[in-house]
Tab-separated table of C-alpha atoms in Angstrom:
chain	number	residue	atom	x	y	z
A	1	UNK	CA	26.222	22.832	47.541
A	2	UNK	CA	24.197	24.116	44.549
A	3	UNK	CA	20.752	24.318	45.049
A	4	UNK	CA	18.342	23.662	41.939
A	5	UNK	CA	14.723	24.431	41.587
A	6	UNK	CA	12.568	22.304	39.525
A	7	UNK	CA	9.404	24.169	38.591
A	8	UNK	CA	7.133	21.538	36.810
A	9	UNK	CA	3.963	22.089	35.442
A	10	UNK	CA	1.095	20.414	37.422
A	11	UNK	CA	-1.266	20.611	33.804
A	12	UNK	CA	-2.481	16.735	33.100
A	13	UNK	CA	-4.085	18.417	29.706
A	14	UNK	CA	-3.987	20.788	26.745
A	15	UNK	CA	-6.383	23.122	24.948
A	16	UNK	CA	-6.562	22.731	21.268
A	17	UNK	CA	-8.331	25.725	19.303
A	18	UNK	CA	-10.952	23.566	18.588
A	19	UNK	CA	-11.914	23.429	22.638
A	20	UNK	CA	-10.289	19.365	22.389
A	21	UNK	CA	-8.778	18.689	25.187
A	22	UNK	CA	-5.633	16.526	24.786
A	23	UNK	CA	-3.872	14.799	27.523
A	24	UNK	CA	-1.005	16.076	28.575
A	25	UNK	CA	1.616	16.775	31.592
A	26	UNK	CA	5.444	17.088	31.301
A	27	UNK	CA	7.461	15.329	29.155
A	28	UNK	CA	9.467	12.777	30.249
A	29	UNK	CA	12.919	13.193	29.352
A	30	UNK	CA	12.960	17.067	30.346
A	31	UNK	CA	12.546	16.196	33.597
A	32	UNK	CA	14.352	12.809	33.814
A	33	UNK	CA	17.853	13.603	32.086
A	34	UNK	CA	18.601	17.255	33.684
A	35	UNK	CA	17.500	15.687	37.272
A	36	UNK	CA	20.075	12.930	36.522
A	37	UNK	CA	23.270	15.227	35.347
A	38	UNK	CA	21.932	18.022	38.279
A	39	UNK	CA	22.210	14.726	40.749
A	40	UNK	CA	25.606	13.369	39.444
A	41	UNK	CA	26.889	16.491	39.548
A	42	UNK	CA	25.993	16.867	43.502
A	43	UNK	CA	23.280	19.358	43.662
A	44	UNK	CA	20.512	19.975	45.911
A	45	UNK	CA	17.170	19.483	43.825
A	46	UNK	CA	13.384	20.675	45.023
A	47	UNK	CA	10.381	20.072	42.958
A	48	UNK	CA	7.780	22.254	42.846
A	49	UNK	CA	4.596	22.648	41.297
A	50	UNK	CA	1.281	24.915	40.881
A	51	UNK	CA	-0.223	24.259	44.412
A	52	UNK	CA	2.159	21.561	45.358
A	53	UNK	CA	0.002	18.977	42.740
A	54	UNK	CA	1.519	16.225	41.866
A	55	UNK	CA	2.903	16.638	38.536
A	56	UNK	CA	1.235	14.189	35.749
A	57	UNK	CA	3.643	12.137	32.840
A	58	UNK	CA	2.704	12.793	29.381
A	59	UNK	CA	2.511	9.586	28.466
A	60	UNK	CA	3.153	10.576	24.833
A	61	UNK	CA	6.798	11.098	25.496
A	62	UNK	CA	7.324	7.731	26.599
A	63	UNK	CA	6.203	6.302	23.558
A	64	UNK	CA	8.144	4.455	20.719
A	65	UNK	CA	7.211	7.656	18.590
A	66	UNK	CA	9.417	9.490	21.634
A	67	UNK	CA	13.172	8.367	21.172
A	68	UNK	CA	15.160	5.352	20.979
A	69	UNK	CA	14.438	2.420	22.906
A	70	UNK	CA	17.524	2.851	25.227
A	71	UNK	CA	16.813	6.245	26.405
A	72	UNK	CA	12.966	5.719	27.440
A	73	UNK	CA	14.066	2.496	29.492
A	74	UNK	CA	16.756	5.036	30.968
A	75	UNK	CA	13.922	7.783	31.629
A	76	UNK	CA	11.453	5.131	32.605
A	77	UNK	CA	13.901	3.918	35.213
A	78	UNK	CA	14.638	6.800	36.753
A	79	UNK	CA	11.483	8.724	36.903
A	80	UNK	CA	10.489	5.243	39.292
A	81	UNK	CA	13.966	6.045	41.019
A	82	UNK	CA	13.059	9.797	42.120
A	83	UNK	CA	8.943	8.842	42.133
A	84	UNK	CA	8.682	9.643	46.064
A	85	UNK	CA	10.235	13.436	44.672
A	86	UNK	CA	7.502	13.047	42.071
A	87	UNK	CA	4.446	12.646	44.265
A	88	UNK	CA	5.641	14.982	47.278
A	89	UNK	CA	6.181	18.888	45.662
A	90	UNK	CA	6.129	21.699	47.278
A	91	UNK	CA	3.373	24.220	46.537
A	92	UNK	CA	5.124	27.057	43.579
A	93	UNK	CA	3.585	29.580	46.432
A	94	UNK	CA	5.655	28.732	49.244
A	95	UNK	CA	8.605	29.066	47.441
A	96	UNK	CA	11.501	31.820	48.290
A	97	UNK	CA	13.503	32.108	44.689
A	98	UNK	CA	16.261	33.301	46.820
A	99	UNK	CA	16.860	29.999	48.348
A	100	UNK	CA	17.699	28.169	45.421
A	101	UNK	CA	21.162	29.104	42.919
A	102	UNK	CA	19.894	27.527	39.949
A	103	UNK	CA	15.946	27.835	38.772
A	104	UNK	CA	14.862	25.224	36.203
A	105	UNK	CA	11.941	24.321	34.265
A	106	UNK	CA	11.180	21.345	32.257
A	107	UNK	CA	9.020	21.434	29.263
A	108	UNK	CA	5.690	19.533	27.891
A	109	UNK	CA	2.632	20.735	26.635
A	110	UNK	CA	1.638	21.111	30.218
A	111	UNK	CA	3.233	24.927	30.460
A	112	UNK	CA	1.148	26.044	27.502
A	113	UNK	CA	-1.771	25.160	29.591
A	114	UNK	CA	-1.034	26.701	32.970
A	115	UNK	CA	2.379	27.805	33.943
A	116	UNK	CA	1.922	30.875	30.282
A	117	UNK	CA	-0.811	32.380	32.739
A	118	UNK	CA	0.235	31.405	35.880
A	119	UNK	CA	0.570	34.648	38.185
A	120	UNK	CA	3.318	33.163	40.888
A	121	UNK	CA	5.449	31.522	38.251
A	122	UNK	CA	5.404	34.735	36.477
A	123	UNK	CA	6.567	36.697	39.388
A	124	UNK	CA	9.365	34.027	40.331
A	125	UNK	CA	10.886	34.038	36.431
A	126	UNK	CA	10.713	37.983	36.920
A	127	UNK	CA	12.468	38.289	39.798
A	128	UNK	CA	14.843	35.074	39.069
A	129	UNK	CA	15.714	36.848	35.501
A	130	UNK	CA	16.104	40.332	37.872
A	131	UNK	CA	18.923	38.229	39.798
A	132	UNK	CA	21.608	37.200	37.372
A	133	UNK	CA	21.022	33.408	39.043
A	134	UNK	CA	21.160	31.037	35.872
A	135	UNK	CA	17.118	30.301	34.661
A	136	UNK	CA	16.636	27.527	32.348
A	137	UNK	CA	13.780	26.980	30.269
A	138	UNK	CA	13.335	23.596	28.176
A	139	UNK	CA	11.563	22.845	24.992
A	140	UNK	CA	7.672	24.339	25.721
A	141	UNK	CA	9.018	25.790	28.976
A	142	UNK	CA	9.590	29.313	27.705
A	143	UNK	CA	5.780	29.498	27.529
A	144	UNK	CA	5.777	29.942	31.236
A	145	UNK	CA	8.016	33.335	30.536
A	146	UNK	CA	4.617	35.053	28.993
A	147	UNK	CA	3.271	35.416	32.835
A	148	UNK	CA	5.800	36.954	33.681
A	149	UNK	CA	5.728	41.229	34.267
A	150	UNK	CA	8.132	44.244	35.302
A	151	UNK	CA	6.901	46.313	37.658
A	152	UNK	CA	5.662	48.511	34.422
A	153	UNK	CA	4.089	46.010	32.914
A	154	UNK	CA	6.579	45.352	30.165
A	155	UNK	CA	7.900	42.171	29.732
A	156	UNK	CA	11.307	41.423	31.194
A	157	UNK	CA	12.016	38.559	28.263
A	158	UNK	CA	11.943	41.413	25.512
A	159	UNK	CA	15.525	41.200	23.763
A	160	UNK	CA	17.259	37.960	24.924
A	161	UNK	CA	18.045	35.556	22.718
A	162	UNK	CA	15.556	32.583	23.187
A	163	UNK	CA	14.505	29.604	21.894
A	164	UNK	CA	12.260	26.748	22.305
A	165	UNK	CA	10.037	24.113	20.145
A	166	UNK	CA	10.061	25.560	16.685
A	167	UNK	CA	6.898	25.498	14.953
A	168	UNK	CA	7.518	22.385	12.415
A	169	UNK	CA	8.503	20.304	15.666
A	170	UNK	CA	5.075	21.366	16.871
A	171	UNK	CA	3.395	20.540	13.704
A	172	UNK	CA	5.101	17.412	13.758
A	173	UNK	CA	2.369	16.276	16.107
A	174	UNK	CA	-0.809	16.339	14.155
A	175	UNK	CA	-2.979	17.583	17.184
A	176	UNK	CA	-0.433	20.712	17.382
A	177	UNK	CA	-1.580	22.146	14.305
A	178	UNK	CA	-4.822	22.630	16.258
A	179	UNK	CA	-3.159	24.596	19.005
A	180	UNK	CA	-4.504	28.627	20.153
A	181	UNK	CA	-1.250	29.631	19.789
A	182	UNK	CA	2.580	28.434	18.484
A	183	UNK	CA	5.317	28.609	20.967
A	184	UNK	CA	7.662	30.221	18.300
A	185	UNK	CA	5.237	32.692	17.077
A	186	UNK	CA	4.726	33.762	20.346
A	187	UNK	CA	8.229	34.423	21.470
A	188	UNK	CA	8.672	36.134	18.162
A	189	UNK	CA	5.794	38.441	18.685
A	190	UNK	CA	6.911	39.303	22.326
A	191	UNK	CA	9.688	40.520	21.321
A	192	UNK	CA	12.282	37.447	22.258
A	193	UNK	CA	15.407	36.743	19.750
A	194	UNK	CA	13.974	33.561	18.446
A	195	UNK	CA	16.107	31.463	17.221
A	196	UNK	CA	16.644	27.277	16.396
A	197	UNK	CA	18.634	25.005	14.964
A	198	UNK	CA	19.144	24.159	10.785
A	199	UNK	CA	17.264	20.831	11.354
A	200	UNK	CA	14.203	19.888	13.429
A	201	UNK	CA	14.522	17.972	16.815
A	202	UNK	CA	18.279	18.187	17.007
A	203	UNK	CA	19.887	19.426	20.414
A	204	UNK	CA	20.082	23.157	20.174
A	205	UNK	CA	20.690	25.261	23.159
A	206	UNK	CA	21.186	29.040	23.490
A	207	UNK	CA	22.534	31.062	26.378
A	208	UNK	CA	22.104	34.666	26.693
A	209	UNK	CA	22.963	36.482	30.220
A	210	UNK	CA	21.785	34.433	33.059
A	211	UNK	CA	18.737	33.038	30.705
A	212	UNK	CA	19.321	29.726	29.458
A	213	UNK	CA	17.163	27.724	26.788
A	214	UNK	CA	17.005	24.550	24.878
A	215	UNK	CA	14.474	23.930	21.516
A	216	UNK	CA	13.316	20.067	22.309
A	217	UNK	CA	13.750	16.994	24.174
A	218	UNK	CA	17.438	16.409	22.744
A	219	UNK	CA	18.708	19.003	24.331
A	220	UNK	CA	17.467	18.099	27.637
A	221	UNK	CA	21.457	16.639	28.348
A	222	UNK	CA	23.118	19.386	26.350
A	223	UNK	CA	21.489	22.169	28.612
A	224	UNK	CA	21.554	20.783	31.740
A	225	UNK	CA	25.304	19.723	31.269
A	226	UNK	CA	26.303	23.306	29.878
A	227	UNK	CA	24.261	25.085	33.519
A	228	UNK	CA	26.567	22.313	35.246
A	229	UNK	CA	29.948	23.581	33.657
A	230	UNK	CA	28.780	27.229	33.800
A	231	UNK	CA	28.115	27.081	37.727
A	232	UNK	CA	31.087	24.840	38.293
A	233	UNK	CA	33.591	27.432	36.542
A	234	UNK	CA	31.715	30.484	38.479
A	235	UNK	CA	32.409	28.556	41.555
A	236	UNK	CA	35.819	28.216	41.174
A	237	UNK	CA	36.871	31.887	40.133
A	238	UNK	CA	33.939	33.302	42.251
């Protein structure tokens, strides 16, 4: 059986440049619809979170503002299904990467609060990365990939081909032109191969070596359905 490891951010807020703090968490769908396909699809899924918190719902990603009626009644429904998952994580520091075949995080403004300077996420994406096991990082997710260090002190996400919210979807949201820093920018700067799709908040998903990335919430079901077929066809010629 495939084992999956959800790594959700356990931020309920984020801080603007300004010092506002806007509420915050993960976003709905990111966690909801890759859960769902990983579940279908028969793998074994663990939560965790920064100190085993329980993880808070941006409730601005289950607004009428967030998709189309149909698929926040289907998120809604099945964040209640897997709520007892929800409010139970395990603590991030307990973990043992090496128990788990597939590492996955879901995105939300939470990660640009804590998981981008959080010291045992860090370490897991570095040695995760290290591994070859598929990592997947969603939407504002990748912002948890600027904790992480080699051994050196270089950053092990120089070079692949990334992406994540672009900087229009950001500014989309009239709070995120206030933000310290721009997700895009940032991988840029790093020293990531940025890249997105032609238009805004369509599903765009890029694979490069065992790192696998999606820009925004609609490609929450592309992503986690392409690390399905990838690990199902390893299987079989493995």
């Amino acid at each position: 059986m495939t084992r999956v490891l959800f790594v959700v951010s356990a931020a309920d807020r984020w801080t603007l440049r300004d010092g506002e703090v806007h509420p915050s968490g993960f976003w709905g769908e990111e966690l909801a619809m890759p859960h769902k396909i990983f579940s279908r699809a028969g793998w074994e899924i663990t939560l965790a979170t920064p100190g085993g918190k329980v993880p808070t719902l941006d409730r601005l990603s289950m607004s009428r503002t967030a998709g189309r009626p149909s698929k926040l009644r289907e998120v809604a429904a099945y964040l209640e299904f897997i709520r007892g998952d929800l409010h139970n994580p395990r603590n991030l520091g307990d973990i043992d990467p090496d128990d788990f075949d597939v590492v996955f995080y879901p995105g939300g403004h939470g990660p640009m609060e804590d998981l981008s300077v959080d010291p045992v996420s860090g370490a897991l994406l570095t040695r995760v990365l290290a591994s070859g096991k598929p990592l997947a990082l969603l939407c504002h997710a990748p912002a948890a990939a600027f904790a992480a260090r080699g051994e050196d002190g270089s950053w092990p996400f120089a070079g692949y081909r990334m992406t994540g919210l672009s900087n229009l979807e950001e500014k989309f949201n009239s709070f995120g032109r206030k933000a310290v820093w721009l997700l895009e920018d940032r991988l840029r700067e790093s020293g990531a191969a940025y890249s997105k799709a032609l238009l805004p908040l369509r599903p765009y998903v890029v694979v490069d070596r065992n790192l696998y990335t999606g820009q925004n919430p609609s490609s929450s079901e592309r992503l986690a359905e392409r690390l399905v077929a990838d690990v199902g066809a390893a299987r079989r010629t493995g």
